[in-house]
């Protein structure tokens, strides 16, 4: 699954000693919130730069935490190999990141925002975040807009490449 994919990417980059989870929500009677899968922080990107101190800072839970914000954005939302993800103004734009998540890190209770709980590669939609926090409208890192579908061509045409946020789980 997605967690194993994150673990493999981390291992290939020499960071496999930590436990890695994909930042993904699932829906339905056994819904899982993405924010509940990644520990309590702090989190760092592949260059060792702090992204957020805790869940509140990551998601802007309070007015003060929202003011402080997280460091995610084009220069901090990196691949496991420390590369910047192509965003607005780059070719191809790949800033859409699969999350299935609302801005507060919690699962949706309506409709399909997770490509049928990450089992569909055709019909449905996935909620996407913008790794560069750009693109008009709600440019949230974790909940900007839905995909055009669940297939790889649909994800590419929306502005992505099927990428995930991977977090080292913290106690």
JSON list of C-alpha atoms in Angstrom, two decimals:
[
{"chain": "A", "resi": 1, "resn": "UNK", "atom": "CA", "xyz": [0.00, 0.00, 0.00]},
{"chain": "A", "resi": 2, "resn": "UNK", "atom": "CA", "xyz": [0.87, 3.66, 0.26]},
{"chain": "A", "resi": 3, "resn": "UNK", "atom": "CA", "xyz": [2.73, 3.30, 3.56]},
{"chain": "A", "resi": 4, "resn": "UNK", "atom": "CA", "xyz": [4.96, 0.60, 2.06]},
{"chain": "A", "resi": 5, "resn": "UNK", "atom": "CA", "xyz": [5.60, 2.89, -0.92]},
{"chain": "A", "resi": 6, "resn": "UNK", "atom": "CA", "xyz": [6.66, 5.71, 1.43]},
{"chain": "A", "resi": 7, "resn": "UNK", "atom": "CA", "xyz": [8.86, 3.30, 3.40]},
{"chain": "A", "resi": 8, "resn": "UNK", "atom": "CA", "xyz": [10.54, 2.08, 0.19]},
{"chain": "A", "resi": 9, "resn": "UNK", "atom": "CA", "xyz": [11.18, 5.64, -1.03]},
{"chain": "A", "resi": 10, "resn": "UNK", "atom": "CA", "xyz": [12.70, 6.54, 2.34]},
{"chain": "A", "resi": 11, "resn": "UNK", "atom": "CA", "xyz": [14.88, 3.42, 2.36]},
{"chain": "A", "resi": 12, "resn": "UNK", "atom": "CA", "xyz": [16.16, 4.16, -1.15]},
{"chain": "A", "resi": 13, "resn": "UNK", "atom": "CA", "xyz": [17.08, 7.67, 0.04]},
{"chain": "A", "resi": 14, "resn": "UNK", "atom": "CA", "xyz": [18.92, 6.33, 3.11]},
{"chain": "A", "resi": 15, "resn": "UNK", "atom": "CA", "xyz": [16.17, 7.29, 5.57]},
{"chain": "A", "resi": 16, "resn": "UNK", "atom": "CA", "xyz": [14.55, 3.90, 6.09]},
{"chain": "A", "resi": 17, "resn": "UNK", "atom": "CA", "xyz": [15.28, 3.61, 9.81]},
{"chain": "A", "resi": 18, "resn": "UNK", "atom": "CA", "xyz": [12.15, 5.63, 10.67]},
{"chain": "A", "resi": 19, "resn": "UNK", "atom": "CA", "xyz": [8.58, 4.42, 10.14]},
{"chain": "A", "resi": 20, "resn": "UNK", "atom": "CA", "xyz": [6.95, 6.29, 7.26]},
{"chain": "A", "resi": 21, "resn": "UNK", "atom": "CA", "xyz": [3.24, 6.79, 6.56]},
{"chain": "A", "resi": 22, "resn": "UNK", "atom": "CA", "xyz": [1.44, 8.31, 3.61]},
{"chain": "A", "resi": 23, "resn": "UNK", "atom": "CA", "xyz": [-0.66, 11.37, 4.45]},
{"chain": "A", "resi": 24, "resn": "UNK", "atom": "CA", "xyz": [-3.96, 9.91, 3.26]},
{"chain": "A", "resi": 25, "resn": "UNK", "atom": "CA", "xyz": [-7.47, 9.86, 4.68]},
{"chain": "A", "resi": 26, "resn": "UNK", "atom": "CA", "xyz": [-10.02, 7.12, 4.05]},
{"chain": "A", "resi": 27, "resn": "UNK", "atom": "CA", "xyz": [-13.81, 7.45, 4.14]},
{"chain": "A", "resi": 28, "resn": "UNK", "atom": "CA", "xyz": [-16.81, 5.44, 5.29]},
{"chain": "A", "resi": 29, "resn": "UNK", "atom": "CA", "xyz": [-17.74, 3.67, 8.51]},
{"chain": "A", "resi": 30, "resn": "UNK", "atom": "CA", "xyz": [-14.08, 3.01, 9.35]},
{"chain": "A", "resi": 31, "resn": "UNK", "atom": "CA", "xyz": [-12.80, 6.41, 8.18]},
{"chain": "A", "resi": 32, "resn": "UNK", "atom": "CA", "xyz": [-9.21, 7.33, 9.01]},
{"chain": "A", "resi": 33, "resn": "UNK", "atom": "CA", "xyz": [-7.98, 10.92, 9.28]},
{"chain": "A", "resi": 34, "resn": "UNK", "atom": "CA", "xyz": [-4.63, 11.63, 7.60]},
{"chain": "A", "resi": 35, "resn": "UNK", "atom": "CA", "xyz": [-3.59, 13.77, 10.59]},
{"chain": "A", "resi": 36, "resn": "UNK", "atom": "CA", "xyz": [-4.03, 10.77, 12.92]},
{"chain": "A", "resi": 37, "resn": "UNK", "atom": "CA", "xyz": [-1.58, 8.63, 10.93]},
{"chain": "A", "resi": 38, "resn": "UNK", "atom": "CA", "xyz": [1.59, 10.75, 11.16]},
{"chain": "A", "resi": 39, "resn": "UNK", "atom": "CA", "xyz": [2.37, 11.18, 14.85]},
{"chain": "A", "resi": 40, "resn": "UNK", "atom": "CA", "xyz": [2.61, 14.45, 16.73]},
{"chain": "A", "resi": 41, "resn": "UNK", "atom": "CA", "xyz": [5.65, 16.15, 15.16]},
{"chain": "A", "resi": 42, "resn": "UNK", "atom": "CA", "xyz": [8.00, 17.78, 14.61]},
{"chain": "A", "resi": 43, "resn": "UNK", "atom": "CA", "xyz": [8.50, 16.93, 10.94]},
{"chain": "A", "resi": 44, "resn": "UNK", "atom": "CA", "xyz": [11.40, 17.78, 8.65]},
{"chain": "A", "resi": 45, "resn": "UNK", "atom": "CA", "xyz": [11.81, 17.66, 4.88]},
{"chain": "A", "resi": 46, "resn": "UNK", "atom": "CA", "xyz": [14.51, 15.71, 3.03]},
{"chain": "A", "resi": 47, "resn": "UNK", "atom": "CA", "xyz": [17.01, 18.55, 3.58]},
{"chain": "A", "resi": 48, "resn": "UNK", "atom": "CA", "xyz": [16.44, 18.53, 7.35]},
{"chain": "A", "resi": 49, "resn": "UNK", "atom": "CA", "xyz": [14.43, 21.79, 7.33]},
{"chain": "A", "resi": 50, "resn": "UNK", "atom": "CA", "xyz": [11.57, 21.86, 9.83]},
{"chain": "A", "resi": 51, "resn": "UNK", "atom": "CA", "xyz": [8.18, 21.79, 8.14]},
{"chain": "A", "resi": 52, "resn": "UNK", "atom": "CA", "xyz": [5.98, 21.94, 11.25]},
{"chain": "A", "resi": 53, "resn": "UNK", "atom": "CA", "xyz": [6.43, 21.57, 15.00]},
{"chain": "A", "resi": 54, "resn": "UNK", "atom": "CA", "xyz": [3.15, 19.78, 15.71]},
{"chain": "A", "resi": 55, "resn": "UNK", "atom": "CA", "xyz": [-0.26, 18.86, 14.30]},
{"chain": "A", "resi": 56, "resn": "UNK", "atom": "CA", "xyz": [-1.76, 22.23, 15.22]},
{"chain": "A", "resi": 57, "resn": "UNK", "atom": "CA", "xyz": [0.95, 24.13, 13.36]},
{"chain": "A", "resi": 58, "resn": "UNK", "atom": "CA", "xyz": [0.74, 21.75, 10.39]},
{"chain": "A", "resi": 59, "resn": "UNK", "atom": "CA", "xyz": [-3.03, 22.25, 10.04]},
{"chain": "A", "resi": 60, "resn": "UNK", "atom": "CA", "xyz": [-3.56, 25.71, 11.58]},
{"chain": "A", "resi": 61, "resn": "UNK", "atom": "CA", "xyz": [-5.86, 24.40, 14.33]},
{"chain": "A", "resi": 62, "resn": "UNK", "atom": "CA", "xyz": [-6.00, 27.71, 16.20]},
{"chain": "A", "resi": 63, "resn": "UNK", "atom": "CA", "xyz": [-5.79, 31.29, 14.96]},
{"chain": "A", "resi": 64, "resn": "UNK", "atom": "CA", "xyz": [-2.28, 31.57, 16.39]},
{"chain": "A", "resi": 65, "resn": "UNK", "atom": "CA", "xyz": [-1.18, 28.27, 14.83]},
{"chain": "A", "resi": 66, "resn": "UNK", "atom": "CA", "xyz": [-2.69, 29.33, 11.51]},
{"chain": "A", "resi": 67, "resn": "UNK", "atom": "CA", "xyz": [-0.76, 32.61, 11.74]},
{"chain": "A", "resi": 68, "resn": "UNK", "atom": "CA", "xyz": [2.50, 30.75, 12.38]},
{"chain": "A", "resi": 69, "resn": "UNK", "atom": "CA", "xyz": [1.61, 28.20, 9.71]},
{"chain": "A", "resi": 70, "resn": "UNK", "atom": "CA", "xyz": [3.73, 25.41, 8.36]},
{"chain": "A", "resi": 71, "resn": "UNK", "atom": "CA", "xyz": [6.71, 25.72, 6.05]},
{"chain": "A", "resi": 72, "resn": "UNK", "atom": "CA", "xyz": [5.22, 23.60, 3.28]},
{"chain": "A", "resi": 73, "resn": "UNK", "atom": "CA", "xyz": [5.44, 25.30, -0.09]},
{"chain": "A", "resi": 74, "resn": "UNK", "atom": "CA", "xyz": [7.46, 24.99, -3.27]},
{"chain": "A", "resi": 75, "resn": "UNK", "atom": "CA", "xyz": [10.91, 25.25, -1.64]},
{"chain": "A", "resi": 76, "resn": "UNK", "atom": "CA", "xyz": [10.05, 22.98, 1.32]},
{"chain": "A", "resi": 77, "resn": "UNK", "atom": "CA", "xyz": [7.73, 20.32, -0.18]},
{"chain": "A", "resi": 78, "resn": "UNK", "atom": "CA", "xyz": [10.53, 18.17, -1.53]},
{"chain": "A", "resi": 79, "resn": "UNK", "atom": "CA", "xyz": [10.84, 14.68, -2.94]},
{"chain": "A", "resi": 80, "resn": "UNK", "atom": "CA", "xyz": [12.76, 12.05, -1.00]},
{"chain": "A", "resi": 81, "resn": "UNK", "atom": "CA", "xyz": [15.77, 12.96, -3.18]},
{"chain": "A", "resi": 82, "resn": "UNK", "atom": "CA", "xyz": [15.57, 16.65, -2.10]},
{"chain": "A", "resi": 83, "resn": "UNK", "atom": "CA", "xyz": [14.19, 17.77, -5.48]},
{"chain": "A", "resi": 84, "resn": "UNK", "atom": "CA", "xyz": [11.58, 20.52, -5.69]},
{"chain": "A", "resi": 85, "resn": "UNK", "atom": "CA", "xyz": [8.26, 19.25, -7.08]},
{"chain": "A", "resi": 86, "resn": "UNK", "atom": "CA", "xyz": [7.29, 21.01, -10.32]},
{"chain": "A", "resi": 87, "resn": "UNK", "atom": "CA", "xyz": [4.55, 23.54, -9.60]},
{"chain": "A", "resi": 88, "resn": "UNK", "atom": "CA", "xyz": [2.77, 26.48, -11.15]},
{"chain": "A", "resi": 89, "resn": "UNK", "atom": "CA", "xyz": [4.94, 27.88, -13.96]},
{"chain": "A", "resi": 90, "resn": "UNK", "atom": "CA", "xyz": [6.92, 24.64, -14.40]},
{"chain": "A", "resi": 91, "resn": "UNK", "atom": "CA", "xyz": [6.50, 22.08, -17.18]},
{"chain": "A", "resi": 92, "resn": "UNK", "atom": "CA", "xyz": [4.95, 19.74, -16.41]},
{"chain": "A", "resi": 93, "resn": "UNK", "atom": "CA", "xyz": [3.08, 21.07, -13.39]},
{"chain": "A", "resi": 94, "resn": "UNK", "atom": "CA", "xyz": [2.94, 18.19, -10.87]},
{"chain": "A", "resi": 95, "resn": "UNK", "atom": "CA", "xyz": [1.96, 20.06, -7.72]},
{"chain": "A", "resi": 96, "resn": "UNK", "atom": "CA", "xyz": [-1.25, 18.07, -7.10]},
{"chain": "A", "resi": 97, "resn": "UNK", "atom": "CA", "xyz": [-0.62, 15.69, -4.19]},
{"chain": "A", "resi": 98, "resn": "UNK", "atom": "CA", "xyz": [-3.10, 12.93, -3.27]},
{"chain": "A", "resi": 99, "resn": "UNK", "atom": "CA", "xyz": [-4.55, 13.37, 0.23]},
{"chain": "A", "resi": 100, "resn": "UNK", "atom": "CA", "xyz": [-8.31, 12.67, 0.30]},
{"chain": "A", "resi": 101, "resn": "UNK", "atom": "CA", "xyz": [-8.34, 15.14, 3.14]},
{"chain": "A", "resi": 102, "resn": "UNK", "atom": "CA", "xyz": [-10.01, 18.33, 4.34]},
{"chain": "A", "resi": 103, "resn": "UNK", "atom": "CA", "xyz": [-7.80, 21.32, 5.28]},
{"chain": "A", "resi": 104, "resn": "UNK", "atom": "CA", "xyz": [-7.90, 20.30, 8.97]},
{"chain": "A", "resi": 105, "resn": "UNK", "atom": "CA", "xyz": [-6.44, 16.87, 8.10]},
{"chain": "A", "resi": 106, "resn": "UNK", "atom": "CA", "xyz": [-9.68, 15.00, 8.65]},
{"chain": "A", "resi": 107, "resn": "UNK", "atom": "CA", "xyz": [-11.55, 12.67, 6.30]},
{"chain": "A", "resi": 108, "resn": "UNK", "atom": "CA", "xyz": [-14.59, 13.81, 4.34]},
{"chain": "A", "resi": 109, "resn": "UNK", "atom": "CA", "xyz": [-17.95, 12.36, 5.32]},
{"chain": "A", "resi": 110, "resn": "UNK", "atom": "CA", "xyz": [-19.67, 13.06, 1.99]},
{"chain": "A", "resi": 111, "resn": "UNK", "atom": "CA", "xyz": [-19.12, 11.92, -1.58]},
{"chain": "A", "resi": 112, "resn": "UNK", "atom": "CA", "xyz": [-15.97, 10.26, -2.88]},
{"chain": "A", "resi": 113, "resn": "UNK", "atom": "CA", "xyz": [-12.78, 12.16, -2.12]},
{"chain": "A", "resi": 114, "resn": "UNK", "atom": "CA", "xyz": [-10.47, 9.11, -1.98]},
{"chain": "A", "resi": 115, "resn": "UNK", "atom": "CA", "xyz": [-10.92, 7.24, -5.27]},
{"chain": "A", "resi": 116, "resn": "UNK", "atom": "CA", "xyz": [-13.07, 4.68, -3.46]},
{"chain": "A", "resi": 117, "resn": "UNK", "atom": "CA", "xyz": [-10.66, 4.50, -0.51]},
{"chain": "A", "resi": 118, "resn": "UNK", "atom": "CA", "xyz": [-7.65, 4.34, -2.82]},
{"chain": "A", "resi": 119, "resn": "UNK", "atom": "CA", "xyz": [-8.88, 1.24, -4.69]},
{"chain": "A", "resi": 120, "resn": "UNK", "atom": "CA", "xyz": [-10.11, 2.83, -7.96]},
{"chain": "A", "resi": 121, "resn": "UNK", "atom": "CA", "xyz": [-7.94, 3.70, -10.92]},
{"chain": "A", "resi": 122, "resn": "UNK", "atom": "CA", "xyz": [-10.88, 4.83, -13.03]},
{"chain": "A", "resi": 123, "resn": "UNK", "atom": "CA", "xyz": [-14.10, 6.36, -11.74]},
{"chain": "A", "resi": 124, "resn": "UNK", "atom": "CA", "xyz": [-14.27, 8.70, -8.76]},
{"chain": "A", "resi": 125, "resn": "UNK", "atom": "CA", "xyz": [-12.22, 11.60, -7.49]},
{"chain": "A", "resi": 126, "resn": "UNK", "atom": "CA", "xyz": [-9.44, 12.24, -5.01]},
{"chain": "A", "resi": 127, "resn": "UNK", "atom": "CA", "xyz": [-9.01, 15.41, -2.99]},
{"chain": "A", "resi": 128, "resn": "UNK", "atom": "CA", "xyz": [-5.65, 16.96, -3.84]},
{"chain": "A", "resi": 129, "resn": "UNK", "atom": "CA", "xyz": [-3.34, 19.41, -2.12]},
{"chain": "A", "resi": 130, "resn": "UNK", "atom": "CA", "xyz": [-0.89, 21.79, -3.80]},
{"chain": "A", "resi": 131, "resn": "UNK", "atom": "CA", "xyz": [2.74, 21.17, -2.86]},
{"chain": "A", "resi": 132, "resn": "UNK", "atom": "CA", "xyz": [3.60, 24.75, -3.83]},
{"chain": "A", "resi": 133, "resn": "UNK", "atom": "CA", "xyz": [0.45, 26.31, -2.27]},
{"chain": "A", "resi": 134, "resn": "UNK", "atom": "CA", "xyz": [-0.20, 28.06, -5.60]},
{"chain": "A", "resi": 135, "resn": "UNK", "atom": "CA", "xyz": [-2.80, 27.82, -8.32]},
{"chain": "A", "resi": 136, "resn": "UNK", "atom": "CA", "xyz": [-5.66, 30.15, -7.48]},
{"chain": "A", "resi": 137, "resn": "UNK", "atom": "CA", "xyz": [-8.64, 29.63, -5.24]},
{"chain": "A", "resi": 138, "resn": "UNK", "atom": "CA", "xyz": [-7.94, 27.51, -2.21]},
{"chain": "A", "resi": 139, "resn": "UNK", "atom": "CA", "xyz": [-4.24, 26.73, -2.60]},
{"chain": "A", "resi": 140, "resn": "UNK", "atom": "CA", "xyz": [-4.00, 24.59, 0.53]},
{"chain": "A", "resi": 141, "resn": "UNK", "atom": "CA", "xyz": [-1.09, 22.17, 0.80]},
{"chain": "A", "resi": 142, "resn": "UNK", "atom": "CA", "xyz": [-3.48, 19.32, 1.65]},
{"chain": "A", "resi": 143, "resn": "UNK", "atom": "CA", "xyz": [-6.92, 20.22, 0.24]},
{"chain": "A", "resi": 144, "resn": "UNK", "atom": "CA", "xyz": [-7.01, 22.43, -2.86]},
{"chain": "A", "resi": 145, "resn": "UNK", "atom": "CA", "xyz": [-9.47, 20.70, -5.24]},
{"chain": "A", "resi": 146, "resn": "UNK", "atom": "CA", "xyz": [-10.69, 17.30, -6.49]},
{"chain": "A", "resi": 147, "resn": "UNK", "atom": "CA", "xyz": [-9.03, 15.36, -9.29]},
{"chain": "A", "resi": 148, "resn": "UNK", "atom": "CA", "xyz": [-10.69, 14.83, -12.68]},
{"chain": "A", "resi": 149, "resn": "UNK", "atom": "CA", "xyz": [-10.72, 11.10, -12.02]},
{"chain": "A", "resi": 150, "resn": "UNK", "atom": "CA", "xyz": [-8.63, 8.32, -10.50]},
{"chain": "A", "resi": 151, "resn": "UNK", "atom": "CA", "xyz": [-6.64, 7.04, -13.48]},
{"chain": "A", "resi": 152, "resn": "UNK", "atom": "CA", "xyz": [-3.05, 8.11, -14.06]},
{"chain": "A", "resi": 153, "resn": "UNK", "atom": "CA", "xyz": [-4.06, 10.13, -17.17]},
{"chain": "A", "resi": 154, "resn": "UNK", "atom": "CA", "xyz": [-6.77, 11.91, -15.11]},
{"chain": "A", "resi": 155, "resn": "UNK", "atom": "CA", "xyz": [-4.27, 12.75, -12.36]},
{"chain": "A", "resi": 156, "resn": "UNK", "atom": "CA", "xyz": [-1.77, 14.08, -14.90]},
{"chain": "A", "resi": 157, "resn": "UNK", "atom": "CA", "xyz": [-4.43, 16.18, -16.66]},
{"chain": "A", "resi": 158, "resn": "UNK", "atom": "CA", "xyz": [-5.45, 17.68, -13.31]},
{"chain": "A", "resi": 159, "resn": "UNK", "atom": "CA", "xyz": [-1.85, 18.75, -12.58]},
{"chain": "A", "resi": 160, "resn": "UNK", "atom": "CA", "xyz": [-0.26, 15.86, -10.77]},
{"chain": "A", "resi": 161, "resn": "UNK", "atom": "CA", "xyz": [1.68, 12.64, -11.09]},
{"chain": "A", "resi": 162, "resn": "UNK", "atom": "CA", "xyz": [0.05, 10.55, -8.37]},
{"chain": "A", "resi": 163, "resn": "UNK", "atom": "CA", "xyz": [2.47, 11.84, -5.72]},
{"chain": "A", "resi": 164, "resn": "UNK", "atom": "CA", "xyz": [1.98, 11.43, -1.96]},
{"chain": "A", "resi": 165, "resn": "UNK", "atom": "CA", "xyz": [3.13, 13.28, 1.12]},
{"chain": "A", "resi": 166, "resn": "UNK", "atom": "CA", "xyz": [5.21, 10.88, 3.23]},
{"chain": "A", "resi": 167, "resn": "UNK", "atom": "CA", "xyz": [5.77, 11.66, 6.92]},
{"chain": "A", "resi": 168, "resn": "UNK", "atom": "CA", "xyz": [8.16, 10.00, 9.33]},
{"chain": "A", "resi": 169, "resn": "UNK", "atom": "CA", "xyz": [5.86, 8.91, 12.15]},
{"chain": "A", "resi": 170, "resn": "UNK", "atom": "CA", "xyz": [6.77, 10.60, 15.40]},
{"chain": "A", "resi": 171, "resn": "UNK", "atom": "CA", "xyz": [5.77, 9.37, 18.85]}
]
